[in-house]
mmCIF file of C-alpha atoms in Angstrom:
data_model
loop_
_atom_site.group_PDB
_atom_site.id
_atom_site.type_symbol
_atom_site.label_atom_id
_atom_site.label_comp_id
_atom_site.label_asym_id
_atom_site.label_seq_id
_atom_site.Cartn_x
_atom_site.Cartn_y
_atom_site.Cartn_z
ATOM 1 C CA UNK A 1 -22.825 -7.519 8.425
ATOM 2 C CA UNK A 2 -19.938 -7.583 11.093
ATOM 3 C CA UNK A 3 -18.776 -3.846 11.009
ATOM 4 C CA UNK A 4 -16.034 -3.039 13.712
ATOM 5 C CA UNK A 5 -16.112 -7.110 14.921
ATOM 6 C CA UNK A 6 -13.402 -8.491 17.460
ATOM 7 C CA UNK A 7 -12.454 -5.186 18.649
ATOM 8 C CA UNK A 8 -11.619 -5.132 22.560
ATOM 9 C CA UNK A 9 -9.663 -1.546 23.227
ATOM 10 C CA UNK A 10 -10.044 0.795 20.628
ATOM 11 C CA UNK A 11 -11.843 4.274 20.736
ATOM 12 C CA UNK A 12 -12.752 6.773 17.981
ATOM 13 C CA UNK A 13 -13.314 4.796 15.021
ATOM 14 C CA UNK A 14 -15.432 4.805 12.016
ATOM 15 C CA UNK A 15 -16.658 1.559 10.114
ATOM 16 C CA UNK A 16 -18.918 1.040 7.102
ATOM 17 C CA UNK A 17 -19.102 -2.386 5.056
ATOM 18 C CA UNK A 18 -19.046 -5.898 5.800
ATOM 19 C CA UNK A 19 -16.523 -6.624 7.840
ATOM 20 C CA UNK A 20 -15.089 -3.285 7.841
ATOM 21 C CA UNK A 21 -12.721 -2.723 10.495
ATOM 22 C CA UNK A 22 -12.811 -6.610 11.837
ATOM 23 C CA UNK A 23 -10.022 -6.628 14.457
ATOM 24 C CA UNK A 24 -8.904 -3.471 14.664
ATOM 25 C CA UNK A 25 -8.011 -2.371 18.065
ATOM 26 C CA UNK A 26 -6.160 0.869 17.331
ATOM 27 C CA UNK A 27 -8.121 4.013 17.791
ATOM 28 C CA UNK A 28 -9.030 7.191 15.313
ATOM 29 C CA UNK A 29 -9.407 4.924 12.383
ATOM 30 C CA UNK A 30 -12.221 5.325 9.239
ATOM 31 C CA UNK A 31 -13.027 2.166 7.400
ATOM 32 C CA UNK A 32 -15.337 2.042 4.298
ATOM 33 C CA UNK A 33 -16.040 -0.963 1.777
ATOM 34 C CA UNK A 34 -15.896 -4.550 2.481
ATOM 35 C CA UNK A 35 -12.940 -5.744 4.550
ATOM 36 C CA UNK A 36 -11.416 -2.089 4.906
ATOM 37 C CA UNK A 37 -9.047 -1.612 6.842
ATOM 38 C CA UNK A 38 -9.467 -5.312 8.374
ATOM 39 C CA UNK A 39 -7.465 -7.923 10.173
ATOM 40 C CA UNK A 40 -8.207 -11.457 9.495
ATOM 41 C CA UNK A 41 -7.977 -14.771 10.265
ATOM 42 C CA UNK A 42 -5.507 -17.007 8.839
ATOM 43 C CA UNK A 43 -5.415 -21.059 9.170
ATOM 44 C CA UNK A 44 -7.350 -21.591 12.224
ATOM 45 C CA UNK A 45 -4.557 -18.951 14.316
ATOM 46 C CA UNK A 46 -5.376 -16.494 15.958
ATOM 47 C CA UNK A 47 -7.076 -13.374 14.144
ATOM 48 C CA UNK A 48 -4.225 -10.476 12.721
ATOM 49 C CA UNK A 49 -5.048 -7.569 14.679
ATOM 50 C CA UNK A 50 -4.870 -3.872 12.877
ATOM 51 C CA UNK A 51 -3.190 -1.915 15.741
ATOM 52 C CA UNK A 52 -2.460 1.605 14.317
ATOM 53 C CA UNK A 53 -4.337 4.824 14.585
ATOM 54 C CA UNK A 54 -5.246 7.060 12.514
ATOM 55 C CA UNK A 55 -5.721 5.247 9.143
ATOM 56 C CA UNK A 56 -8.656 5.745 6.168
ATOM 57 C CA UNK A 57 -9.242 2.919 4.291
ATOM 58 C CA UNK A 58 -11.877 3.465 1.091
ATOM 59 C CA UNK A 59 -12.864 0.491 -0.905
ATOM 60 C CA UNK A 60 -13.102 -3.141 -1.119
ATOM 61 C CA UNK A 61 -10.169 -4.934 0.662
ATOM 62 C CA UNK A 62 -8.780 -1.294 1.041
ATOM 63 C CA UNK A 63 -5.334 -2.309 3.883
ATOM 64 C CA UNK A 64 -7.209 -5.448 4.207
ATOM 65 C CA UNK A 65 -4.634 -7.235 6.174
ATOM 66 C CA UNK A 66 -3.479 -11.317 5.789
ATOM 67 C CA UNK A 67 -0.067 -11.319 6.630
ATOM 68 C CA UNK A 68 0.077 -14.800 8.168
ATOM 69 C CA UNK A 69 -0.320 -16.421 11.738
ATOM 70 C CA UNK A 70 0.506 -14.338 14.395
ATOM 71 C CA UNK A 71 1.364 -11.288 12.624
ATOM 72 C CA UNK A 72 -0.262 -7.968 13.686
ATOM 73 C CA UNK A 73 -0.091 -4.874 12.072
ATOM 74 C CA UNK A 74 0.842 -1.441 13.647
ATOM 75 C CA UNK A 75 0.566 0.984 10.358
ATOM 76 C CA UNK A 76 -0.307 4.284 11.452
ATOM 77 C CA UNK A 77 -1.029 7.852 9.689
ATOM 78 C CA UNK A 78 -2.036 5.801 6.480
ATOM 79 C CA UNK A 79 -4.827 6.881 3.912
ATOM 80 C CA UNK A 80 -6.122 4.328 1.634
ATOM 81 C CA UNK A 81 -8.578 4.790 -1.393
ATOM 82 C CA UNK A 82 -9.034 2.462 -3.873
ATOM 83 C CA UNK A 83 -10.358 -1.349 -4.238
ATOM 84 C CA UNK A 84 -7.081 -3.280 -3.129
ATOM 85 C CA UNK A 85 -5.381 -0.533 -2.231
ATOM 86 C CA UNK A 86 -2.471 -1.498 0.277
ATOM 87 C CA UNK A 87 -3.854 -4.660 1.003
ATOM 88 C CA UNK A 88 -0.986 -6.720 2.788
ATOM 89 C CA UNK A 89 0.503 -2.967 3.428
ATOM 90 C CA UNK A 90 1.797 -2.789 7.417
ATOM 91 C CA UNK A 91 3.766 0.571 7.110
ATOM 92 C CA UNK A 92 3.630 4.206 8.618
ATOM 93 C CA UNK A 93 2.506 7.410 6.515
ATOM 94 C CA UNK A 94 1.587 5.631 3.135
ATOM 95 C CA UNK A 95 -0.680 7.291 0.508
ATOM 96 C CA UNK A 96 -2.094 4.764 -2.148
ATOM 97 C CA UNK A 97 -5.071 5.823 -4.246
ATOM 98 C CA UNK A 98 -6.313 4.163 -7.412
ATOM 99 C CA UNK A 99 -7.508 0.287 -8.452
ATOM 100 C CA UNK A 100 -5.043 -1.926 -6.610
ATOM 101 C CA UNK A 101 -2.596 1.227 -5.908
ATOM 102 C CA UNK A 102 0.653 -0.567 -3.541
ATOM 103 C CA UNK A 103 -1.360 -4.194 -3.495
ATOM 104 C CA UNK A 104 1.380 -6.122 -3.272
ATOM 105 C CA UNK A 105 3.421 -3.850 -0.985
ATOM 106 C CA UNK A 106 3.861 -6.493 1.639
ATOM 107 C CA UNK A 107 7.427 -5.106 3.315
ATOM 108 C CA UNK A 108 6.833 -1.173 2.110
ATOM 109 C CA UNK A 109 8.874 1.027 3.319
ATOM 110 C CA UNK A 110 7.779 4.305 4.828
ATOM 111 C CA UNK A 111 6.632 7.683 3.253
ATOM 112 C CA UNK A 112 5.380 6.166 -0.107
ATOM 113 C CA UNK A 113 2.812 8.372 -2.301
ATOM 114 C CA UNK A 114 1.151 5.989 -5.422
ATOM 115 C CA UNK A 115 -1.603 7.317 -7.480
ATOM 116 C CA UNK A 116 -2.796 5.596 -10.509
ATOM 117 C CA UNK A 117 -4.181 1.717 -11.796
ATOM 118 C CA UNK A 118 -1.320 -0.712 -9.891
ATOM 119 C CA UNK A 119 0.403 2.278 -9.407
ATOM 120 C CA UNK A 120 3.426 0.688 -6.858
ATOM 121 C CA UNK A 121 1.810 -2.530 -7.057
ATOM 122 C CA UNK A 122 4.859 -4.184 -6.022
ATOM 123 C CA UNK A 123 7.142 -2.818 -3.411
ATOM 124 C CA UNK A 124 8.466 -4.537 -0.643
ATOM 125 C CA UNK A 125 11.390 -2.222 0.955
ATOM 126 C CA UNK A 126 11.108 1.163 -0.724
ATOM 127 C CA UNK A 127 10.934 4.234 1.281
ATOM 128 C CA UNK A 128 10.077 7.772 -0.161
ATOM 129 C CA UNK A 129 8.785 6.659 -3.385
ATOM 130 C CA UNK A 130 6.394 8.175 -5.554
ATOM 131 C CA UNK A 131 4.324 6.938 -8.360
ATOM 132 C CA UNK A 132 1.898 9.233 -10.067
ATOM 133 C CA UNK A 133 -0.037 7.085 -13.226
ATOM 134 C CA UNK A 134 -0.973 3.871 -14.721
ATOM 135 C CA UNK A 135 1.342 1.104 -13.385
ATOM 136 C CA UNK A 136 3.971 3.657 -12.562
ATOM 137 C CA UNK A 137 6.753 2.209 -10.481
ATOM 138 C CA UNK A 138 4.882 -1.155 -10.347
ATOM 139 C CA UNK A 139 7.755 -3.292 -10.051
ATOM 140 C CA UNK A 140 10.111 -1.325 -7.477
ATOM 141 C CA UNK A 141 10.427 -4.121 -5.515
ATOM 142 C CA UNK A 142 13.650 -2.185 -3.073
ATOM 143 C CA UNK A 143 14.255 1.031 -4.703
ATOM 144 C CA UNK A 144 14.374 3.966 -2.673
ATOM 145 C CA UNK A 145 13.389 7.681 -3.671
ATOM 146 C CA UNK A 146 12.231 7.121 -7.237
ATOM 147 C CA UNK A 147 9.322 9.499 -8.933
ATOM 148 C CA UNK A 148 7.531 8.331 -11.567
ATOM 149 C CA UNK A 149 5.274 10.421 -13.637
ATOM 150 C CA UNK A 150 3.524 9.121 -16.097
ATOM 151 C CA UNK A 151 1.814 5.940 -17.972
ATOM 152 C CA UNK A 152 3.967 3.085 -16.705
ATOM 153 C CA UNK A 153 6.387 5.207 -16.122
ATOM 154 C CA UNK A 154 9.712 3.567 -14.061
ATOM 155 C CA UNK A 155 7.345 0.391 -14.531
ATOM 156 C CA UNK A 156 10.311 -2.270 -13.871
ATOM 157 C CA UNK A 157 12.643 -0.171 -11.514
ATOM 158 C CA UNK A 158 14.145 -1.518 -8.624
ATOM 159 C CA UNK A 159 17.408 0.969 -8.466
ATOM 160 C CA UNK A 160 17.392 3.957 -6.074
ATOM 161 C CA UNK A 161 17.160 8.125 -7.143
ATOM 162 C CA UNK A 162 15.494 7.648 -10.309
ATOM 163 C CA UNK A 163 13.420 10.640 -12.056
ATOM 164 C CA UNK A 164 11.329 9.646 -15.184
ATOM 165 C CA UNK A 165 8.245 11.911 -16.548
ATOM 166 C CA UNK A 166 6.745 10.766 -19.355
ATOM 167 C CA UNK A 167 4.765 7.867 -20.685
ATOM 168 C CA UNK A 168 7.157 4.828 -20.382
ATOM 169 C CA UNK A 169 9.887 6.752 -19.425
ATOM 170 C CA UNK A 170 13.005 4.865 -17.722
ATOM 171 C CA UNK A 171 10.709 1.677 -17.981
ATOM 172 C CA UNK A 172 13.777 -0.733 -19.150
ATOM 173 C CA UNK A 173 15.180 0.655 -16.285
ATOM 174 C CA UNK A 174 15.870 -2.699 -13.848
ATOM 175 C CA UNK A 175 18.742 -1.725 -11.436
ATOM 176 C CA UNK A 176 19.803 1.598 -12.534
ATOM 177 C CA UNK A 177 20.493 4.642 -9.962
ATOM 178 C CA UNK A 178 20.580 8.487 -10.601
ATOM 179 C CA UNK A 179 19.317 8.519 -13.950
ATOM 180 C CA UNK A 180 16.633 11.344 -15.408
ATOM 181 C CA UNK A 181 13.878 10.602 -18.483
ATOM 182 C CA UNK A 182 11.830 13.612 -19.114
ATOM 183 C CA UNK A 183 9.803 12.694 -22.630
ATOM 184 C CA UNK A 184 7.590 9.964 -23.640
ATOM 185 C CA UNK A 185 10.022 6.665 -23.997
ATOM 186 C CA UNK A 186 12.677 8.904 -22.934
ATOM 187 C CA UNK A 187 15.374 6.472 -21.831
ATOM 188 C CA UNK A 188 13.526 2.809 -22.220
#
């Protein structure tokens, strides 16, 4: 197994799983599962380097990183559990926990907290989200500030300052702003 392969600089770090950790030259970083927290190698370029510090990535393909040629990532202060969690993910202070929790988060903004089964799945500009359940906010997309509590709760959101507890709650919801759901269905 190639644990902690290509790296040149970095100090401090902790790798376990094939291919854990490949190409990551920041330092303080723990990598568990197959292709944690990994760089990569895309069309014959030159590998994607995973430049941030302090970082845990738990699971298979857990911030495995494949942006595209030439493309390094600096995420920093992350902490990743989950099989696909934050794969593609390049942002600072990001919590994703749960199957394929942010997966698709390729853009994410900054201070994001999803929990849950696709929980975020999709979210390419948000900052200061947070998505607590099965498929909550999995199609944000832009939308900034939103909590969603709940099964697939604020599951096709993309507005901004959006509140919905509750199972399905606000999930017709496509580019509303400032609205509240509290109840199962409440506002769909």
């Amino acid at each position: 197994a190639a644990t902690l392969w290509g790296i040149t600089t970095a100090n401090h770090n902790t790798a376990v799983g094939n291919f854990a950790a490949a190409f990551a030259n920041g330092d303080d970083n723990v990598a568990i599962g197959h292709n944690a927290y990994a760089g990569a190698i895309v069309g014959g370029h030159p590998p994607q380097m995973m430049r941030g510090t302090d970082n845990v990535a738990i699971g298979s393909n857990a911030m495995f990183f494949a942006q595209g040629a030439g493309t390094d990532s600096t995420a920093s202060f992350n902490t990743i559990i989950g099989s696909l969690a934050y794969n593609y993910g390049h942002k600072n202070a990001t919590t994703a926990i749960g199957y394929g929790a942010m997966s698709s988060s390729i853009e994410a903004g900054v201070g994001n907290t999803a929990v849950g089964y696709y929980a975020m799945r999709i979210n390419y500009a948000g900052s200061q989200n947070t998505a607590l359940g099965f498929m909550a906010l999995q199609s944000n997309q832009n939308g900034s500030r939103n909590a969603g509590f709940g099964y697939m709760a604020l599951t096709n959101s993309r507005g901004d300052d959006n509140v919905a507890i509750g199972a399905g709650s606000l999930s017709s919801n496509i580019t509303g702003n400032k609205n509240i759901a509290i109840g199962t269905a409440a506002l769909t």
